[in-house]
Coordinates of C-alpha atoms in Angstrom, one line a residue:
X69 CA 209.2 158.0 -5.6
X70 CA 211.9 156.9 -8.2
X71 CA 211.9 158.3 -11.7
X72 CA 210.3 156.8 -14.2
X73 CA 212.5 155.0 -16.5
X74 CA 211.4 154.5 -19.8
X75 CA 210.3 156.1 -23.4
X76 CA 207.5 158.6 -24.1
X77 CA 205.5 155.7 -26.0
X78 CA 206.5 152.7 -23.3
X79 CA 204.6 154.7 -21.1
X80 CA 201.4 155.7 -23.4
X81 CA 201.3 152.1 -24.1
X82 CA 200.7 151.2 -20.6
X83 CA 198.1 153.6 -20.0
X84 CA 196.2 152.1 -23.2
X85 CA 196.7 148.5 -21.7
X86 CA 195.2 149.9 -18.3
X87 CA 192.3 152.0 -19.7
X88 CA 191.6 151.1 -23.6
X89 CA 188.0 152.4 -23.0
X90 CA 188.6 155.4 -21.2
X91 CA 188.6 159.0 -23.2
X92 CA 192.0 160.2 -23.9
X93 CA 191.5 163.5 -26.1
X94 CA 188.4 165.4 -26.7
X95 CA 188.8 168.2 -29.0
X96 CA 185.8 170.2 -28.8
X97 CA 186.2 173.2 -31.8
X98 CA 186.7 169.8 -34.0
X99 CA 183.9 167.3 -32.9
X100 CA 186.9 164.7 -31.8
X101 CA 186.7 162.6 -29.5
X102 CA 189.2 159.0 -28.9
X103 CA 189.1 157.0 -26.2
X104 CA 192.9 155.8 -25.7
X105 CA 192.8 152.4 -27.7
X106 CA 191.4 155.0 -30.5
X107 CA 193.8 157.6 -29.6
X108 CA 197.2 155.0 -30.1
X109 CA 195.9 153.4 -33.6
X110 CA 196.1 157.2 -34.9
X111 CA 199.3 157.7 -33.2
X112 CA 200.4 154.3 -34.9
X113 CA 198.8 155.7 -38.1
X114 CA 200.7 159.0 -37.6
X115 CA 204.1 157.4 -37.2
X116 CA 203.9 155.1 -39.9
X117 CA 203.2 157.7 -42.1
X118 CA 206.5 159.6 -41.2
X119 CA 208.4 156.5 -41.8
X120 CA 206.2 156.6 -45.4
X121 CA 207.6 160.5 -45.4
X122 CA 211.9 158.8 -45.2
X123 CA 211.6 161.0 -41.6
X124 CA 215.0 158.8 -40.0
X125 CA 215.6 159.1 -36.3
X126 CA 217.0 162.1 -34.8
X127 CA 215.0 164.4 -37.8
X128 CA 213.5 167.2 -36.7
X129 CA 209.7 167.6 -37.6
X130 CA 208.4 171.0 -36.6
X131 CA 204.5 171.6 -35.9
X132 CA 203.4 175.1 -36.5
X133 CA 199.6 175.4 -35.6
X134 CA 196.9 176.4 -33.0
X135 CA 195.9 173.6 -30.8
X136 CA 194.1 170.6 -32.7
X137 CA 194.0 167.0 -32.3
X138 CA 196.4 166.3 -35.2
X139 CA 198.8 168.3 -33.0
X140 CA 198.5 165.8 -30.2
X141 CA 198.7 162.8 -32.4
X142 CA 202.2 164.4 -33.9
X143 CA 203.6 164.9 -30.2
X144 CA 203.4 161.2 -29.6
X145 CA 203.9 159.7 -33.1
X146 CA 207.2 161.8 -33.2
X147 CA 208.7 160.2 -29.6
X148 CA 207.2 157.2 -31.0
X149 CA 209.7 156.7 -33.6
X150 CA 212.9 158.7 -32.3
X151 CA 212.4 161.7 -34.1
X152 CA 212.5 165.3 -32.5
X153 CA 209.2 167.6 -32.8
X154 CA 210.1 171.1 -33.1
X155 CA 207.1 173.1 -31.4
X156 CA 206.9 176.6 -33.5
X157 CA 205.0 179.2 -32.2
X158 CA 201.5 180.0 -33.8
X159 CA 202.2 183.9 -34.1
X160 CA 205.7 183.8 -35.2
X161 CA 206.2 186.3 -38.4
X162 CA 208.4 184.7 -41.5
X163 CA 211.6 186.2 -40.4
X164 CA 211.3 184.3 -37.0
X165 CA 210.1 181.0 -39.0
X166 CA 213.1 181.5 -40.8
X167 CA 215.4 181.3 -38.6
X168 CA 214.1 178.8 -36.1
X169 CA 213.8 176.3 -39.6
X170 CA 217.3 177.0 -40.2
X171 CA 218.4 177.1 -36.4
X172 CA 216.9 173.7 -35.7
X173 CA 217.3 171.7 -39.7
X174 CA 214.0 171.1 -39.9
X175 CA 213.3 168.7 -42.8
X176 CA 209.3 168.0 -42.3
X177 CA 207.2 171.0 -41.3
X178 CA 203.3 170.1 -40.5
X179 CA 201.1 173.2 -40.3
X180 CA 197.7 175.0 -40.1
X181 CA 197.2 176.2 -43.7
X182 CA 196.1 179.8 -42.0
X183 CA 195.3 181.3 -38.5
X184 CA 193.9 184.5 -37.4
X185 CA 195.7 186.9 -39.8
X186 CA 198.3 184.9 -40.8
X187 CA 198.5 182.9 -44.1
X188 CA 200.6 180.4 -43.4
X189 CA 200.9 178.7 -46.7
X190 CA 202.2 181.9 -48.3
X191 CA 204.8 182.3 -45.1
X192 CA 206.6 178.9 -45.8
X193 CA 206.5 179.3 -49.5
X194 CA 208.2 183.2 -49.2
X195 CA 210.5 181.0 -46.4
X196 CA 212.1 178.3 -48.8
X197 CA 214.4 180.6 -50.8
X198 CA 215.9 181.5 -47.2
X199 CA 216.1 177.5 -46.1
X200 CA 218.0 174.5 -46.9
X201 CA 216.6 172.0 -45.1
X202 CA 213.1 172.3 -45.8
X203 CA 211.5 168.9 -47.9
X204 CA 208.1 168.7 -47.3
X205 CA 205.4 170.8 -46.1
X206 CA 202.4 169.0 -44.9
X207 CA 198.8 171.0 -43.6
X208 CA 195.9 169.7 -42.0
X209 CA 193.4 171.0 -44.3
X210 CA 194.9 169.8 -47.5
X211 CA 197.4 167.2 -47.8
X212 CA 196.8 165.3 -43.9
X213 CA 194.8 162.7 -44.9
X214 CA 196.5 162.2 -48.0
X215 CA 200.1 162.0 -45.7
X216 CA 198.1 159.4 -43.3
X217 CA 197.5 157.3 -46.7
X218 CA 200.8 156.8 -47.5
X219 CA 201.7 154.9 -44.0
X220 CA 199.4 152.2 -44.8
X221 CA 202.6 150.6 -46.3
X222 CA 204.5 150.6 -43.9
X223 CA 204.4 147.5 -42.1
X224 CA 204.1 146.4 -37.8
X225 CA 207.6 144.8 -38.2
X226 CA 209.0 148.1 -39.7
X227 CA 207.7 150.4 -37.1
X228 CA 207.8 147.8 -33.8
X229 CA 211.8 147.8 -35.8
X230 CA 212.4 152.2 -35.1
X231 CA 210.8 152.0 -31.7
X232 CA 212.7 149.3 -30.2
X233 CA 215.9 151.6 -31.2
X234 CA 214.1 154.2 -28.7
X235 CA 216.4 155.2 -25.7
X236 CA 214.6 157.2 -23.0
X237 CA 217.5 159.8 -22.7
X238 CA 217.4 160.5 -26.7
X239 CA 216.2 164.1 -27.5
X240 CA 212.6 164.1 -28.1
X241 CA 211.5 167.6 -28.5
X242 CA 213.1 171.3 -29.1
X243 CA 210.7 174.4 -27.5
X244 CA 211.5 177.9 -28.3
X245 CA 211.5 180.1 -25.6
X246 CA 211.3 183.7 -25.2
X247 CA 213.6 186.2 -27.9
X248 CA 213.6 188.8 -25.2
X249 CA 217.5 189.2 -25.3
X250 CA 218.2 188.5 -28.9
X251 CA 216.7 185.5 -31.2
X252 CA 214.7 182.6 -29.1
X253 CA 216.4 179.8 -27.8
X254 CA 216.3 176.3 -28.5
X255 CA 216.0 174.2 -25.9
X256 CA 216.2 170.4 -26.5
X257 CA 214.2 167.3 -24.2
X258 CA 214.5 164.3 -23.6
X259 CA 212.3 161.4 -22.9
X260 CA 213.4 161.7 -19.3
X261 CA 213.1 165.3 -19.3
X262 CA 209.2 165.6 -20.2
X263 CA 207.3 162.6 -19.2
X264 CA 209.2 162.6 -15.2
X265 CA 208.4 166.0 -15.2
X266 CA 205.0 165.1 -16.2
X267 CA 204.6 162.4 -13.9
X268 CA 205.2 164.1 -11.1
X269 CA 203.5 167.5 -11.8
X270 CA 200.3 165.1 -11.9
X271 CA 201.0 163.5 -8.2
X272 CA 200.7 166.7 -6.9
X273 CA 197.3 167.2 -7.6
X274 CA 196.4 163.7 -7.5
X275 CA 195.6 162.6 -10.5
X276 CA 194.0 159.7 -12.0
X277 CA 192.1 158.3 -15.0
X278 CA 189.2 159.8 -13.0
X279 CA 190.4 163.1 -14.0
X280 CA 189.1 165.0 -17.3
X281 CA 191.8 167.8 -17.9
X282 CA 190.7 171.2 -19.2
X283 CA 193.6 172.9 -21.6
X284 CA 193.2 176.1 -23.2
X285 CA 196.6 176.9 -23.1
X286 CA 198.8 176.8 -26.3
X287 CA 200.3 173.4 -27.1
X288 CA 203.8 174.9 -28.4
X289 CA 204.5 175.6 -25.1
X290 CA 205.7 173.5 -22.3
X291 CA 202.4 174.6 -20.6
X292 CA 200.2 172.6 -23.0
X293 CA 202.4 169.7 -24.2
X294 CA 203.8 169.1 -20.9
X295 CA 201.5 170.0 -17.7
X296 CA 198.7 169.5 -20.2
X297 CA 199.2 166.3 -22.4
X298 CA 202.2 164.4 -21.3
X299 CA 200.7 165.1 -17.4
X300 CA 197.1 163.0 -18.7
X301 CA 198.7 160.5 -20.5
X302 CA 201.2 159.2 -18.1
X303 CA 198.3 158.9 -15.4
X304 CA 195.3 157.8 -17.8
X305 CA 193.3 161.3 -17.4
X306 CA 191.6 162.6 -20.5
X307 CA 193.1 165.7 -22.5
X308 CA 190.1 168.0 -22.9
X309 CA 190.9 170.6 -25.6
X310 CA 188.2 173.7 -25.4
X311 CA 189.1 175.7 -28.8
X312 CA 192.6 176.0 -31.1
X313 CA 193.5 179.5 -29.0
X314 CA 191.5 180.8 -25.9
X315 CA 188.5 182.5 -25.4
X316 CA 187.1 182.3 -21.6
X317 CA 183.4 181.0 -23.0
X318 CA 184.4 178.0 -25.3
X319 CA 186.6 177.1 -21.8
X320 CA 184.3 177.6 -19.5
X321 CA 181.3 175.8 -21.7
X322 CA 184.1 172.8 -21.9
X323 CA 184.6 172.5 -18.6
X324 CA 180.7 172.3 -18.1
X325 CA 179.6 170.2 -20.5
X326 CA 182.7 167.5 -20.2
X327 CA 182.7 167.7 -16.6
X328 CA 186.4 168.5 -15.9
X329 CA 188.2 168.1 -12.6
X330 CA 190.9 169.8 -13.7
X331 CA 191.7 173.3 -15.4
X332 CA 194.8 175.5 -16.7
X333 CA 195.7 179.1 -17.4
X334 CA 197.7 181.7 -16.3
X335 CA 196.0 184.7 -14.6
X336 CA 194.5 186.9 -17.4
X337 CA 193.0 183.9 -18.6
X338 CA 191.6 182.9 -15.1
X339 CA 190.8 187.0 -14.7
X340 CA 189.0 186.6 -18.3
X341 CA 186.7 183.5 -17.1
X342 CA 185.8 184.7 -14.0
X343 CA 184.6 188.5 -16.0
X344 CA 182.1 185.9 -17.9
X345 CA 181.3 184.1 -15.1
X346 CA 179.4 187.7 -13.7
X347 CA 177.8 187.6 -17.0
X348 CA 176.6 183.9 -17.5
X349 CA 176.2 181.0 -14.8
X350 CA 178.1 178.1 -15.4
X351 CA 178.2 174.6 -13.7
X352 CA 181.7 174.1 -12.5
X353 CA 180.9 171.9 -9.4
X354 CA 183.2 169.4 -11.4
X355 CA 186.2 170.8 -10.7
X356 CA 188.6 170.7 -8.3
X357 CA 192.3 171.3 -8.9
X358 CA 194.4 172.5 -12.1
X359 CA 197.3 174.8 -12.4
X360 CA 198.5 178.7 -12.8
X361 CA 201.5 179.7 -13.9
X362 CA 203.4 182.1 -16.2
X363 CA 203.3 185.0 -14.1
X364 CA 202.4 186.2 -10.1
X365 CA 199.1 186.1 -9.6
X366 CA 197.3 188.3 -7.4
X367 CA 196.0 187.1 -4.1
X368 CA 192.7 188.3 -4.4
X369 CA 191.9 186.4 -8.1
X370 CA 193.6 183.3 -6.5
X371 CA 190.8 183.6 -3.6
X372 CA 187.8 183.9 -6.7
X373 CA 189.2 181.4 -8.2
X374 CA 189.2 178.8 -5.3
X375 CA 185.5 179.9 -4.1
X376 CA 183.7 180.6 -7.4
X377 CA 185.2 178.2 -9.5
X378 CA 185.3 175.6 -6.7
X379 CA 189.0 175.0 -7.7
X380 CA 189.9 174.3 -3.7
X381 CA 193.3 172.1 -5.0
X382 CA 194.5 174.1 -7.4
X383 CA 198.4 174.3 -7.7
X384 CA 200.7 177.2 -8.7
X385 CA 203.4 176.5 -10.5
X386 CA 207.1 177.7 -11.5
X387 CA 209.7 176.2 -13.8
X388 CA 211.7 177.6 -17.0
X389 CA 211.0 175.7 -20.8
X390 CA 214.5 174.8 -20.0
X391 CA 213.8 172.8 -17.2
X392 CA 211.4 170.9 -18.6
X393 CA 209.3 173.2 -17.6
X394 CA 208.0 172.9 -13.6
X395 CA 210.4 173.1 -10.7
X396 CA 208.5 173.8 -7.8
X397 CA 204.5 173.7 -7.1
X398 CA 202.3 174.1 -4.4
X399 CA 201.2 171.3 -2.4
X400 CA 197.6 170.5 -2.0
X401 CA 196.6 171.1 1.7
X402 CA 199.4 173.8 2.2
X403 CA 198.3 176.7 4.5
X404 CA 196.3 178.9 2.4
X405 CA 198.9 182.0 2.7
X406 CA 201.7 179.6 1.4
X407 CA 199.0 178.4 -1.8
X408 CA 198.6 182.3 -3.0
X409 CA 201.8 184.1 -1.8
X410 CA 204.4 181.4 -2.7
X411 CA 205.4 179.2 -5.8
X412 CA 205.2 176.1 -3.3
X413 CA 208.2 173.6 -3.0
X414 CA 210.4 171.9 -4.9
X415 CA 209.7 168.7 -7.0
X416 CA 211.0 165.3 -6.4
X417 CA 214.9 164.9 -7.9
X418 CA 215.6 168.5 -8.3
X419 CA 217.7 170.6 -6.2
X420 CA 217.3 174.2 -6.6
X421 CA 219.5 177.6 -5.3

């Protein structure tokens, strides 16, 4: 199957011409829903608003919440206009936001105005006398709507103008990974890089636009950007968002309610859902595939998982942020002892040692 040649947004714009009625992102803790005709006029809305904001191509825009819809919108209103999202990760300290705003020259930061115990307002504000780079600071709760006002402006011609300068090899996104041996790690995507990887994490567990996508892992990562967004868009499937950071009910009552085919997590959170499940009976004859990764998981949760969450498809998989992130995954229909005990086989255009 050859790789897909083209930009993040050429490719959500054919999805929209196939399915304009069909759901594209339901974010439950928010009441929002978009089907994907919806779902591109706010991405148009989003991007015209950057371009109201002077963000040129090749800026780097860093997002610094939980999981929302707005957060979604960003990811694709970013690639749609050349300009790089830096993903910044929700429970990073100021000394860590610090250096990842100086590390990457972010100009544009979009933000959560709080979460959990962190103030975020205060966090960039102590943060500027540390940072050059630093212009704007937009957050959800206060200034969003007032940002989304200022692209009105901005005309078609203007914007069709930025993405037609789009290349599919330009850098689209920088992830941190992991500060385990010293300060995290910048890894810079392209196009290419995310939405092949995307693609074909999807054909191996079949998906389609029939498919309704539960994701309660975090979008910084390459977990829910990738596997989870980029992996619904580029085959039509809906993006089904159970709460801004995980808790095993919210997920579980998504999954029921939206009828989901599909769900993610690593094991603790698939340990966590099946510890409710003793406690509460939910409907999850819905599902049928989805994906674990992040760390082993032990045999005997993989069997619970495929008999009483009726998940008989699901895929494990491995890759590295850096690698965009999946490498190998197991293949629906591979001997049972190969599905639990083994990270399955390598994707499509990869070689591996």
């Amino acid at each position: 199957i050859p790789l897909l040649g083209e930009t993040i947004d050429e490719n959500l714009k054919k999805t929209v011409a196939k399915y304009p009625n069909q759901d594209a992102l339901i974010c439950s803790h928010q009441n929002y829903r978009a089907t994907y005709q919806e779902f591109y006029d706010q991405v148009v809305q989003v991007a015209k608003g950057l371009m109201a904001l002077g963000v040129k191509r090749g800026d780097r825009v860093g997002v610094w919440s939980p999981n929302c819809y707005q957060w979604t919108l960003l990811q694709y209103a970013t690639a749609k206009i050349g300009v790089i999202l830096v993903n910044i990760n929700p429970a990073y300290r100021t000394s860590e936001l610090i250096y990842v705003i100086n590390q990457s020259g972010l100009s544009v930061m979009f933000a959560a105005l709080q979460f959990k115990s962190s103030n975020y307002k205060k966090m960039m504000d102590d943060a500027r006398e540390f940072t050059d780079t630093i212009r704007k600071a937009i957050f959800w709760d206060e200034s969003w709507d007032r940002f989304l006002k200022e692209g009105e402006h901005i005309s078609d011609e203007a914007l069709r103008k930025r993405e037609e300068k789009v290349q599919f090899d330009d850098p689209v996104n920088i992830q941190y990974t992991s500060g385990t041996t010293g300060n995290p790690k910048g890894v810079t995507l392209s196009h290419h890089n995310i939405l092949n990887n995307a693609y074909f994490i999807g054909l191996r567990m079949n998906y389609t636009h029939a498919d309704r996508v539960c994701i309660p892992v975090p979008f910084y990562h390459c977990f829910g950007m990738v596997i989870g967004n980029l992996a619904c868009t580029v085959h039509g499937a809906t993006m089904v968002v159970p709460n801004d950071s995980f808790d095993p009910v919210k997920t579980l009552e998504a999954v029921e309610r939206e009828r989901c085919t599909s769900l993610y997590g690593v094991p603790t959170m698939f340990i966590a859902e099946l510890q409710e499940m003793e406690q509460k009976t939910y409907d999850l004859s819905s599902l049928r595939t989805g994906v674990m990764a992040g760390s082993l998981c032990p045999p005997e949760i993989m069997k619970k998982v495929k008999e009483q969450m009726n998940m008989h498809e699901i895929t494990i998989c491995y890759g590295m942020t850096e690698t965009s992130p999946v490498s190998t995954q197991t293949i629906i229909g591979a001997p049972f002892e190969k599905q639990i005990h083994s990270v399955g086989t390598i994707h499509d255009h990869l070689e591996i040692k």
